[in-house]
Short mmCIF file of C-alpha atoms and ligand atoms in Angstrom, two decimals:
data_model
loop_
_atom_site.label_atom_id
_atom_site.label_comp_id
_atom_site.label_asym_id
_atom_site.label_seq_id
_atom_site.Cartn_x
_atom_site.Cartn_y
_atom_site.Cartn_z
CA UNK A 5 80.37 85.72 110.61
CA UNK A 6 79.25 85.31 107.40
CA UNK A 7 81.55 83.74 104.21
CA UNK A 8 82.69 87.10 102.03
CA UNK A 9 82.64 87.32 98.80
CA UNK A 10 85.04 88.56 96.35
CA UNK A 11 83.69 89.60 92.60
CA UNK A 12 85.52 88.80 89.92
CA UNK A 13 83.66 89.11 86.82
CA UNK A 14 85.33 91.99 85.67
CA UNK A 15 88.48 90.64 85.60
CA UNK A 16 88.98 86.64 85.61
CA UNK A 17 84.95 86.22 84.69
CA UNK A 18 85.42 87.87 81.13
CA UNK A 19 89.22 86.95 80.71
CA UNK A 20 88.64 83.51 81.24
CA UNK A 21 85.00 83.53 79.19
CA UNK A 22 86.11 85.84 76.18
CA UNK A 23 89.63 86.82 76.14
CA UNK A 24 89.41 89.78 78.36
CA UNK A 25 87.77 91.91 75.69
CA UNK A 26 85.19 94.22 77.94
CA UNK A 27 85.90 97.69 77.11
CA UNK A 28 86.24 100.36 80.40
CA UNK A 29 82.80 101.29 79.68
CA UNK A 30 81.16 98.06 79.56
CA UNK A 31 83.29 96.79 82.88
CA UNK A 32 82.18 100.04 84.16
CA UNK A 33 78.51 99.58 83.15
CA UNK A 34 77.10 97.67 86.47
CA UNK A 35 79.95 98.91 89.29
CA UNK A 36 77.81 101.53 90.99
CA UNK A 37 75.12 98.89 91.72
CA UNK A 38 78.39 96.04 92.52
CA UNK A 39 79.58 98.68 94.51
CA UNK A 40 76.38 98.25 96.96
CA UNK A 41 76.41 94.72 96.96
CA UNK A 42 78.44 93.89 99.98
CA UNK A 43 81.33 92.30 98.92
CA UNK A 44 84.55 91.70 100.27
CA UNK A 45 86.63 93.31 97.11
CA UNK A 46 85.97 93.79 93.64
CA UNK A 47 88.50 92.40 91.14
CA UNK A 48 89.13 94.63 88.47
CA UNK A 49 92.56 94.43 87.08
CA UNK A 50 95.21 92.46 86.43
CA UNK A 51 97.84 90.91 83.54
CA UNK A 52 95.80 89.97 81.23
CA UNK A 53 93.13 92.94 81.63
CA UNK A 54 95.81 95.64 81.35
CA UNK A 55 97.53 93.86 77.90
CA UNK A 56 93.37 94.07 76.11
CA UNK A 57 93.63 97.37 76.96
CA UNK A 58 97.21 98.46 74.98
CA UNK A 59 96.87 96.11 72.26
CA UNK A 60 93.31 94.86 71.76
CA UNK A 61 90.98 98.09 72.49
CA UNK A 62 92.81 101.43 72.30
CA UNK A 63 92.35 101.82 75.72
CA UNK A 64 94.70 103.14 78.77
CA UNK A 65 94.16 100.96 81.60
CA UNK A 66 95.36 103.17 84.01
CA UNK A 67 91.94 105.61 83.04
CA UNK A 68 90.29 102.45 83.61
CA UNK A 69 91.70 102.28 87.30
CA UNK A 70 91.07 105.45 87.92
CA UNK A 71 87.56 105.71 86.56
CA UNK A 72 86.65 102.30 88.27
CA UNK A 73 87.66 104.23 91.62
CA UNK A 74 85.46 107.25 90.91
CA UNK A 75 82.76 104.84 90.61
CA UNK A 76 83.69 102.53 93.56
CA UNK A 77 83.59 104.12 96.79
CA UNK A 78 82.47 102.04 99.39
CA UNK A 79 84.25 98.32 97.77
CA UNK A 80 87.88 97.51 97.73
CA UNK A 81 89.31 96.89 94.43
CA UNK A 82 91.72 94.31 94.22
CA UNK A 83 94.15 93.29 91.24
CA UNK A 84 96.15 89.88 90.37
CA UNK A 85 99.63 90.13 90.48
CA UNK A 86 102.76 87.77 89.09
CA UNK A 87 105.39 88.77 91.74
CA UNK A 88 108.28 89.41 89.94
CA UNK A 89 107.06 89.24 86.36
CA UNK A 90 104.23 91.84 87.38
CA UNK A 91 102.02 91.81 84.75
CA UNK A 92 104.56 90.73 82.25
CA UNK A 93 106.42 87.67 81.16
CA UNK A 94 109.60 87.77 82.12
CA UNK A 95 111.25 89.07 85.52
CA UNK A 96 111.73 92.86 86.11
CA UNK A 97 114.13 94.79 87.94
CA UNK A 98 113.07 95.73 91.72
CA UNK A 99 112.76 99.41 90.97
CA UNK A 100 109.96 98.36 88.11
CA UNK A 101 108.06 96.49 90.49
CA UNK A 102 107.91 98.65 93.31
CA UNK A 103 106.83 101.91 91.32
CA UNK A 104 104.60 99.35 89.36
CA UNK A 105 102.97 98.35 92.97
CA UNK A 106 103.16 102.46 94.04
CA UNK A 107 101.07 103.89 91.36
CA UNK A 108 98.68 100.74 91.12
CA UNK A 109 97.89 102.01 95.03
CA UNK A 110 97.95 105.30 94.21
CA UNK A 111 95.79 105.04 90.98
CA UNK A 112 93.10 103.34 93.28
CA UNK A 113 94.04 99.62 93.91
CA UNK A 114 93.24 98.30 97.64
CA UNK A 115 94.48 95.28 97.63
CA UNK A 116 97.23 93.33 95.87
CA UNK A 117 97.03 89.64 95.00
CA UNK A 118 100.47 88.48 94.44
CA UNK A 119 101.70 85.11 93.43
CA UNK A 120 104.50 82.75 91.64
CA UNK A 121 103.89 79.91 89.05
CA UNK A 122 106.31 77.94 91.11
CA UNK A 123 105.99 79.60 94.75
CA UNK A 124 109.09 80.83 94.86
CA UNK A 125 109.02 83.07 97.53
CA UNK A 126 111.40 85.16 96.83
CA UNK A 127 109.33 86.17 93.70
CA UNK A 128 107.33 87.82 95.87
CA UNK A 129 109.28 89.66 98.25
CA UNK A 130 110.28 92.45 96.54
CA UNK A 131 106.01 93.36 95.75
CA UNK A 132 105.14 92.24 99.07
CA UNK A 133 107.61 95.28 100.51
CA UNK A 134 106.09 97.77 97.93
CA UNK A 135 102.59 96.42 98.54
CA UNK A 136 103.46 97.29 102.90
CA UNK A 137 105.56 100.44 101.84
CA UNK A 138 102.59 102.27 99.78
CA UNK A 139 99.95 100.89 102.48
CA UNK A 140 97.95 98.27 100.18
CA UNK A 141 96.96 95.45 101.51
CA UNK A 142 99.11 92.64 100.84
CA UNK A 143 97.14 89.07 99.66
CA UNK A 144 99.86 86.16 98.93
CA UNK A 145 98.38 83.33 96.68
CA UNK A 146 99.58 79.73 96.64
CA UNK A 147 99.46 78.36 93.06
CA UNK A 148 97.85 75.15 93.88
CA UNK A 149 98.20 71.79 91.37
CA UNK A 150 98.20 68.19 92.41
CA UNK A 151 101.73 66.11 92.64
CA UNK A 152 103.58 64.37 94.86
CA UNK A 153 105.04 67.32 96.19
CA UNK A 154 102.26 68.92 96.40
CA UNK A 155 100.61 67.78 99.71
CA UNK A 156 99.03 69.84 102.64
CA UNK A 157 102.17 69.59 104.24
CA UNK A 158 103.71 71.41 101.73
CA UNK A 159 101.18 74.30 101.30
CA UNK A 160 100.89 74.48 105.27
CA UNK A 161 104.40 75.43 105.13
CA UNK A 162 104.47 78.00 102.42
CA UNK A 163 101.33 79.25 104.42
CA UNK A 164 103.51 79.92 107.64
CA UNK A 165 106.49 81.62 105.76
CA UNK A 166 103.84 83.67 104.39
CA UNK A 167 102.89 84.28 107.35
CA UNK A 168 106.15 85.57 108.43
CA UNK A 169 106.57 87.67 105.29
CA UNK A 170 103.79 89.78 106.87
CA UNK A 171 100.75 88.91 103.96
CA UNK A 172 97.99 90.04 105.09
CA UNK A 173 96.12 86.75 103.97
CA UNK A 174 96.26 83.83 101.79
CA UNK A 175 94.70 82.89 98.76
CA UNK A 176 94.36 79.38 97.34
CA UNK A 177 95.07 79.92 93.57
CA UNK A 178 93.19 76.84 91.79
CA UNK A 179 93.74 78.15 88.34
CA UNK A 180 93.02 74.69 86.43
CA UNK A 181 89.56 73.94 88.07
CA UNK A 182 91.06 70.91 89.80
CA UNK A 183 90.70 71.04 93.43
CA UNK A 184 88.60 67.96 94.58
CA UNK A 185 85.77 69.03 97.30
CA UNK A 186 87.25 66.56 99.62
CA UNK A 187 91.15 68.07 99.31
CA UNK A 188 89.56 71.53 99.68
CA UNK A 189 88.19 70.41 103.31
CA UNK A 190 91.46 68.60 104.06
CA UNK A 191 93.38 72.11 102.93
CA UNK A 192 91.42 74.48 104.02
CA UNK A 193 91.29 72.93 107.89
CA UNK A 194 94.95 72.38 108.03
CA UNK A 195 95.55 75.71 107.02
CA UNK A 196 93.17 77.40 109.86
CA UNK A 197 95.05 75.25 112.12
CA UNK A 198 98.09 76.18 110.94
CA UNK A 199 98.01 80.49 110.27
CA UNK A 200 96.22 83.00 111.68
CA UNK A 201 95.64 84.67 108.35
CA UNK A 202 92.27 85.06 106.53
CA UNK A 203 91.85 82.25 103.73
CA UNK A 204 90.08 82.61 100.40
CA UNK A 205 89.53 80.22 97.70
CA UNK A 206 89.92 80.97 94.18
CA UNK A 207 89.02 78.24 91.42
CA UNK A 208 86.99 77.52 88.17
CA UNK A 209 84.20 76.01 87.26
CA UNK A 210 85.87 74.32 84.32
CA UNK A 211 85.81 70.51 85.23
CA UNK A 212 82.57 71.00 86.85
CA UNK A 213 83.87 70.47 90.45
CA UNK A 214 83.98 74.22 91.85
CA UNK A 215 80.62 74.69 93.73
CA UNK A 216 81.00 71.33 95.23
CA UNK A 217 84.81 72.50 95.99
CA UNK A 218 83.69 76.15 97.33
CA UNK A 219 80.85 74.33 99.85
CA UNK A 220 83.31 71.96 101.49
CA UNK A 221 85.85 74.63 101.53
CA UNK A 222 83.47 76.70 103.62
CA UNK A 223 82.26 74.02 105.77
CA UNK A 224 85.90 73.76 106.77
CA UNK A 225 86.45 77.48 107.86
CA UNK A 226 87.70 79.39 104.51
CA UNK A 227 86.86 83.10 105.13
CA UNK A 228 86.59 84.40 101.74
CA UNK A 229 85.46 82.43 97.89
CA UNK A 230 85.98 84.03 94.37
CA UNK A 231 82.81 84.46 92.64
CA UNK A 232 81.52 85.91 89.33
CA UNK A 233 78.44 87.82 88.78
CA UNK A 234 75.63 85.58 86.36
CA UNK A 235 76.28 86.64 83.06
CA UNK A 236 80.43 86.23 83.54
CA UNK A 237 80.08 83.00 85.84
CA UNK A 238 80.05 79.41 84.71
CA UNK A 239 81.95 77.49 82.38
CA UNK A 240 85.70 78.56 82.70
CA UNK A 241 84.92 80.93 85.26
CA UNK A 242 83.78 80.99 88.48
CA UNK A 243 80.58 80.31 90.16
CA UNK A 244 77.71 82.51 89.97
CA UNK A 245 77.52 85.14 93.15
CA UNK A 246 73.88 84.78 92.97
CA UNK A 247 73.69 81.31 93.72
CA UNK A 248 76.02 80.91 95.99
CA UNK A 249 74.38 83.67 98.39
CA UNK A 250 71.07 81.72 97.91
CA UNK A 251 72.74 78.60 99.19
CA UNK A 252 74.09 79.83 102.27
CA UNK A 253 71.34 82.39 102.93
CA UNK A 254 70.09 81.17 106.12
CA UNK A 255 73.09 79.48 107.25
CA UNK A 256 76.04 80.23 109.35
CA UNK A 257 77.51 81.13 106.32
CA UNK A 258 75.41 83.61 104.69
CA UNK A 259 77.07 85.95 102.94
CA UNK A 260 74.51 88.92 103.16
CA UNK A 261 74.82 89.72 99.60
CA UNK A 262 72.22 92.79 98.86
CA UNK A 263 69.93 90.62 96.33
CA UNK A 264 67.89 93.32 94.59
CA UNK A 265 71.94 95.10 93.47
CA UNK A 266 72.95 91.98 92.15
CA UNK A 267 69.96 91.57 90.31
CA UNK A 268 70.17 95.27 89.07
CA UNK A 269 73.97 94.54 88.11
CA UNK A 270 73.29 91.67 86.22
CA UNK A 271 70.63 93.17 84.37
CA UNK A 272 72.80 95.61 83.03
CA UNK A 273 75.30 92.92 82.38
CA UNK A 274 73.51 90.69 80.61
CA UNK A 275 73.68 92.49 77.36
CA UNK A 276 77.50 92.88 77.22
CA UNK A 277 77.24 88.80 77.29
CA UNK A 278 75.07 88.53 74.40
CA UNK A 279 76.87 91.06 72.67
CA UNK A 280 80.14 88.72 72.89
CA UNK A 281 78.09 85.71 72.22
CA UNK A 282 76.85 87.14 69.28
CA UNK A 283 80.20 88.10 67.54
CA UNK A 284 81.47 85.00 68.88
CA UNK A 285 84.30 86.01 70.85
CA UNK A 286 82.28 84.34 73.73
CA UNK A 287 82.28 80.28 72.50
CA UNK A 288 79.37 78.43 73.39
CA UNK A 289 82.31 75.52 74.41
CA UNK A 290 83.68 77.40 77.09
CA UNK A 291 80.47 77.37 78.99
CA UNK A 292 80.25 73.99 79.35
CA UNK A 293 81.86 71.30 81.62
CA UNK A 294 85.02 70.05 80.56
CA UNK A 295 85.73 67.37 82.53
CA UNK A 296 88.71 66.32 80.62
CA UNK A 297 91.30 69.03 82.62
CA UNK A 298 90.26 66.39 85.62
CA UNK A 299 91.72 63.31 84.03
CA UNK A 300 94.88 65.52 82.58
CA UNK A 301 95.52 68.01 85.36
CA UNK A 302 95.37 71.15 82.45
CA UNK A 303 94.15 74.33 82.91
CA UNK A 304 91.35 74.68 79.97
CA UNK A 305 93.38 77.66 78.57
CA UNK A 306 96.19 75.41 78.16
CA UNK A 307 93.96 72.66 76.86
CA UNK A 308 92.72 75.10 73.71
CA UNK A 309 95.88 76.23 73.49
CA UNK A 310 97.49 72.71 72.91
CA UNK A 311 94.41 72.05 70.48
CA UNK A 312 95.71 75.25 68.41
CA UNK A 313 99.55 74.59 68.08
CA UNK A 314 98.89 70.80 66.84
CA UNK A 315 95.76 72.14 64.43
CA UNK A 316 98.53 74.97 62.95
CA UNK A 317 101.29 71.99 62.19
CA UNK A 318 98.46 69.73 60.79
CA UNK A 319 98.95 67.19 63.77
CA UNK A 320 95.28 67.41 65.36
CA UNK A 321 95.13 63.74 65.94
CA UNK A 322 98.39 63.62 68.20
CA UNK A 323 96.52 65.64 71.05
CA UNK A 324 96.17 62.50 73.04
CA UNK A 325 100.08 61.93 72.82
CA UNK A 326 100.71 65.22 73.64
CA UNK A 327 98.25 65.19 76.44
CA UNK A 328 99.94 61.84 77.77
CA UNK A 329 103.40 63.83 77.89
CA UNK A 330 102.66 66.96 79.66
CA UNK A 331 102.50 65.09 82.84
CA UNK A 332 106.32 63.37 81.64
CA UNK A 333 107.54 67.34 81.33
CA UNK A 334 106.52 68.20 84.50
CA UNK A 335 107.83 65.53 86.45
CA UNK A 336 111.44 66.04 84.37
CA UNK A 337 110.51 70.06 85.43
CA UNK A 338 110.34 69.15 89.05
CA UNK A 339 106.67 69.42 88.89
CA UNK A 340 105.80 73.10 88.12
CA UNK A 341 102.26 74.03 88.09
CA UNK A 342 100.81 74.94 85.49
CA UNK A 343 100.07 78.84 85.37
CA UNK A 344 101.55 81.48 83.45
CA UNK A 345 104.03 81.18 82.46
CA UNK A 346 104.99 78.12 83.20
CA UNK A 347 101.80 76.27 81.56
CA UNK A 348 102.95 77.74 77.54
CA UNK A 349 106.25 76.16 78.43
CA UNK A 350 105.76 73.11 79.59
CA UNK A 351 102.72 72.95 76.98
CA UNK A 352 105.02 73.98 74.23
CA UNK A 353 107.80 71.24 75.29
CA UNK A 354 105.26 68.71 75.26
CA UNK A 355 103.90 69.14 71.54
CA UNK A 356 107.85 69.55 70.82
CA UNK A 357 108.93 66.27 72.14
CA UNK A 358 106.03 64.25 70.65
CA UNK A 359 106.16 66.25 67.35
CA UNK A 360 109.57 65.61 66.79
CA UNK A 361 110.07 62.25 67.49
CA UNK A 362 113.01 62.43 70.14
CA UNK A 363 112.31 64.07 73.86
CA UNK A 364 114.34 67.11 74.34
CA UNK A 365 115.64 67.48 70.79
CA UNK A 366 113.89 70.88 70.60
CA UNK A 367 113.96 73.00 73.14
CA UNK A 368 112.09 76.73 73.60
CA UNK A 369 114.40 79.42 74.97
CA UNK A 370 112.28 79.67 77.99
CA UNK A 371 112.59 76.49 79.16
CA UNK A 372 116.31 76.58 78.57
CA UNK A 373 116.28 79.39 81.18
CA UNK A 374 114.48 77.82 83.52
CA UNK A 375 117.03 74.74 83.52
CA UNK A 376 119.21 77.69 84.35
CA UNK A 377 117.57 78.65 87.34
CA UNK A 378 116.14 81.51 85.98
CA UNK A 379 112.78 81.25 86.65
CA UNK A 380 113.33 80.29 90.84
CA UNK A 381 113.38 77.46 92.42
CA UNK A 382 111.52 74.60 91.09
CA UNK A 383 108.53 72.72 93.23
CA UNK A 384 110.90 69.09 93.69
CA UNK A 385 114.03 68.87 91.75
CA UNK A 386 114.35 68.69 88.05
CA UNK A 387 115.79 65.87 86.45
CA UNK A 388 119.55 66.34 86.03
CA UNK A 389 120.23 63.86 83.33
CA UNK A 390 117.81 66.21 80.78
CA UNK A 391 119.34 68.88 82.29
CA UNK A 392 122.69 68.43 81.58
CA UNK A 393 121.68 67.13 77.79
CA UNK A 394 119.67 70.27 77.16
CA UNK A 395 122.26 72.83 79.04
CA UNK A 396 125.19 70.90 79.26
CA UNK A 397 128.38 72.36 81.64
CA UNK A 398 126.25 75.72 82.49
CA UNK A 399 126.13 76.97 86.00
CA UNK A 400 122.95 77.16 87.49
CA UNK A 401 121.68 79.73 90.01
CA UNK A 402 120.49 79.14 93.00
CA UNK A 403 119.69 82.53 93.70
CA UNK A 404 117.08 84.78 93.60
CA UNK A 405 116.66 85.82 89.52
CA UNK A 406 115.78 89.29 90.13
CA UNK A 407 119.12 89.70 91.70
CA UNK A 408 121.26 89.85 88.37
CA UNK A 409 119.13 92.71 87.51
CA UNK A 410 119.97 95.97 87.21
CA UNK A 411 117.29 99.02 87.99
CA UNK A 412 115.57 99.65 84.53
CA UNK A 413 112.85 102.60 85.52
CA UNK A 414 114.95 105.78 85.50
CA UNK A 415 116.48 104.14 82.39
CA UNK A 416 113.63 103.75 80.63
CA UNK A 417 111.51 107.29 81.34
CA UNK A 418 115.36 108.81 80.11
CA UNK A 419 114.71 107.15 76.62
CA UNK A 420 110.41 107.53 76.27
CA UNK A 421 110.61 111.33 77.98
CA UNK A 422 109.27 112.19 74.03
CA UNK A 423 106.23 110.04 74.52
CA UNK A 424 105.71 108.91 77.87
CA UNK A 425 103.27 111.74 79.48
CA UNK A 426 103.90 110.18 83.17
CA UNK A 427 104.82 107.74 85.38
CA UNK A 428 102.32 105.57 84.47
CA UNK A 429 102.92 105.66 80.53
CA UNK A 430 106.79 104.75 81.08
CA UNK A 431 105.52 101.55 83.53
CA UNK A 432 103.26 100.85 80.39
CA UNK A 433 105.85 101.03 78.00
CA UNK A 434 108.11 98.82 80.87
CA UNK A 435 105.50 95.90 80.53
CA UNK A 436 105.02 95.88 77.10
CA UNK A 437 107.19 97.62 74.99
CA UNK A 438 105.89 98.36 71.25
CA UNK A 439 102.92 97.82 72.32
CA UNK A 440 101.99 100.31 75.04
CA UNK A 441 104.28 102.76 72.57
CA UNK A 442 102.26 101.97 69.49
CA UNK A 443 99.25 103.06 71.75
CA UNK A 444 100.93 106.23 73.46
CA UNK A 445 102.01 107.64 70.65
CA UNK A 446 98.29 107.43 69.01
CA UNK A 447 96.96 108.58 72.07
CA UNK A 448 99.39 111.79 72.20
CA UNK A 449 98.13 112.48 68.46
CA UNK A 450 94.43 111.91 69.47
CA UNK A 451 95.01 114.69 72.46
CA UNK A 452 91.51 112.98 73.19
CA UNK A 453 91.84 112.15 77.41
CA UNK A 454 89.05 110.19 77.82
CA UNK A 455 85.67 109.69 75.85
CA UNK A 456 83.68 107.80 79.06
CA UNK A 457 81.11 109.41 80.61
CA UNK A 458 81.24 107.82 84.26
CA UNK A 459 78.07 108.26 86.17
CA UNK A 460 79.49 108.96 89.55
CO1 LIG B 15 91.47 82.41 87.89
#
């Protein structure tokens, strides 16, 4: 059997390339023709994707769903997931996330991607019920970052308690780009030893490494690789689907892609590209390599990100201080990788504790929490003598955060019943407040259901 392929250009390819600005019609524009190209699932939605909608385009992303499934008929859509935080921030109360996880599956999403910036597993529990409960299927991903925590050992043995947790397979999360090809084939064959489950590969093409990655990782067994279509592949992205069915065509591999729908797809796609290259939402510099998220183990989101907080306090030339002490948080942090959330926080401390001139002496709420316990369980343990300086006598939990938290739905649709026209709107509204209301309310006034014609 061939490798499968999921797509993920309209989701991660455009979020990671221009801020996850395609409108519903332009992700819509090419689906009927992705829809024919064979591939495993189609990723369409997800945190970032549903927050353009509310407060960047005017859009519900719900209709978006729900159009996207009138379109796709034959290919599974799949969404990304942050277990407990859901699409959000901070953690939400069970209730939230299982009607968030119901009417995702019921608006049209097949399978679920779930995952925790610091693989807590109890994070993911209470989705990973919902996701079984509403009959989605259920994919658990591993954040994956280097340290020395961080060793096949250790992701062999998340792998088996995911196992157990009744996932219906696994996905290597490499958000950063940093997964050498050689630790990919050392991963990857301990984990088909190891779990029964299906394994897919997700990483970016950031530091230049991810084709070479993907092609070990398949010569060691993975079942399924992330890919992006052309014109949203590359750069911070992921590897271009075309490609990667030319290399293995002919091979034990071969992922059987239908070439003359890909080529149709990325015809139409091509001029949403130029369209964002043109306004310059889409910079040039995220297209090519970047191989300094190798040396410093950064996601290249976090790496602008880092460039924009020192260039708004006039300290531009103390990135390579900053740089040098993100690696000094994380080990204090008990190694956390670095995803969202945990990658703004441990970013944030960084510039803080170079910028101020004494470590620690400024310290965001958030990571105050986490020293809590707030966030889960942290990869190794944190270092208890900043601990105790930055939260002094506190108690800290040990158990699962979601636990102190009382059920907020019923709540919630009580106090929007003026605005919220469903289920749907008050999970909006759940997620992100002002925003989603700000856009409700409009919407209300507009009467207006939806202006996309969808060619079904
Ligand atoms: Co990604």
């Amino acid at each position: 059997m061939g490798v499968k392929i999921v797509e993920t250009g309209l989701r991660d390819g455009h979020q990671s390339l221009f801020a996850t600005r395609m409108n519903t019609e332009e992700v819509l524009c090419a689906l009927k023709e992705l829809d024919q190209v064979g591939y495993h699932a189609i990723e369409i939605w997800g945190g970032a994707t549903f927050d353009a909608c509310l407060r960047f385009l005017n859009e519900d992303p719900w209709e978006r769903l729900r159009l996207a499934k009138k379109v796709c008929k034959k290919t599974k859509l799949q969404m990304l997931f942050r277990g407990q935080n859901i699409l959000g921030y901070r953690h939400y109360a069970d209730d939230v996330v299982e009607k968030f996880v119901e009417k995702s599956i019921k608006n049209g999403i097949d399978i679920i991607r779930i995952f925790d910036a610091l693989n807590d597993i109890r994070n993911l529990e209470c989705a990973v019920k919902a996701t079984k409960k509403y009959g989605g299927e259920c994919q658990i991903a591993l954040s994956y970052t280097t340290s020395p925590v961080h060793t096949v050992q250790y992701y062999v043995e998340l792998a088996k308690e995911i196992e157990k947790m009744g996932a219906d397979s696994i996905c290597i999360k490499d958000m950063a780009g940093v997964m050498m090809p050689t630790a990919a084939y050392e991963l990857i064959s301990a984990l088909k030893k190891n779990t029964k489950l299906p394994i897919e590969l997700h990483s970016h093409c950031t530091g230049g490494l991810c084709e070479m990655t993907y092609l070990k990782a398949i010569e060691a067994g993975v079942d399924i690789v992330d890919c992006a279509l052309s014109p949203l592949s590359g750069g911070t992205s992921q590897p271009c689907t075309e490609s990667l069915n030319f290399a293995l065509q002919g091979t034990e591999y071969d992922p059987k892609l239908n070439v003359a729908m890909l080529n149709a797809a990325a015809a139409k796609m091509a001029p949403v590209k130029a369209k964002y290259l043109a306004n310059g939402l889409l910079n040039p510099k995220v297209l090519s390599v970047n191989a300094n998220i190798i040396k410093y183990q950064v996601p290249g989101g976090m790496l602008s990100n880092l460039i924009n907080q020192l260039k708004q306090q006039d300290a531009s030339d103390r990135l390579d201080e900053v740089l040098a002490e993100v690696p000094n948080v994380r080990k204090d942090m008990g190694y956390p990788p670095l995803v969202t959330p945990l990658s703004q926080m441990v970013g944030t401390q960084a510039v803080l504790n170079v910028l101020s001139g004494e470590r620690y002496k400024m310290v965001p709420k958030e990571i105050n929490e986490y020293l809590h316990g707030r966030y889960g369980r942290s990869p190794a343990p944190v270092d208890e003598e900043i601990r105790r300086k930055i939260i002094g006598d506190d108690k800290v939990i040990t158990y699962r955060p979601a636990d102190d938290l009382k059920p907020e739905f019923e709540e919630l649709k009580k106090q929007y019943k003026g605005i919220a026209k469903s289920d749907e709107d008050v999970l909006s509204i759940a997620l992100f407040g002002d925003v989603a209301i700000k856009f409700i309310e409009q919407r209300n006034e507009d009467a207006i259901p939806t202006v996309i014609h969808v060619e079904a």
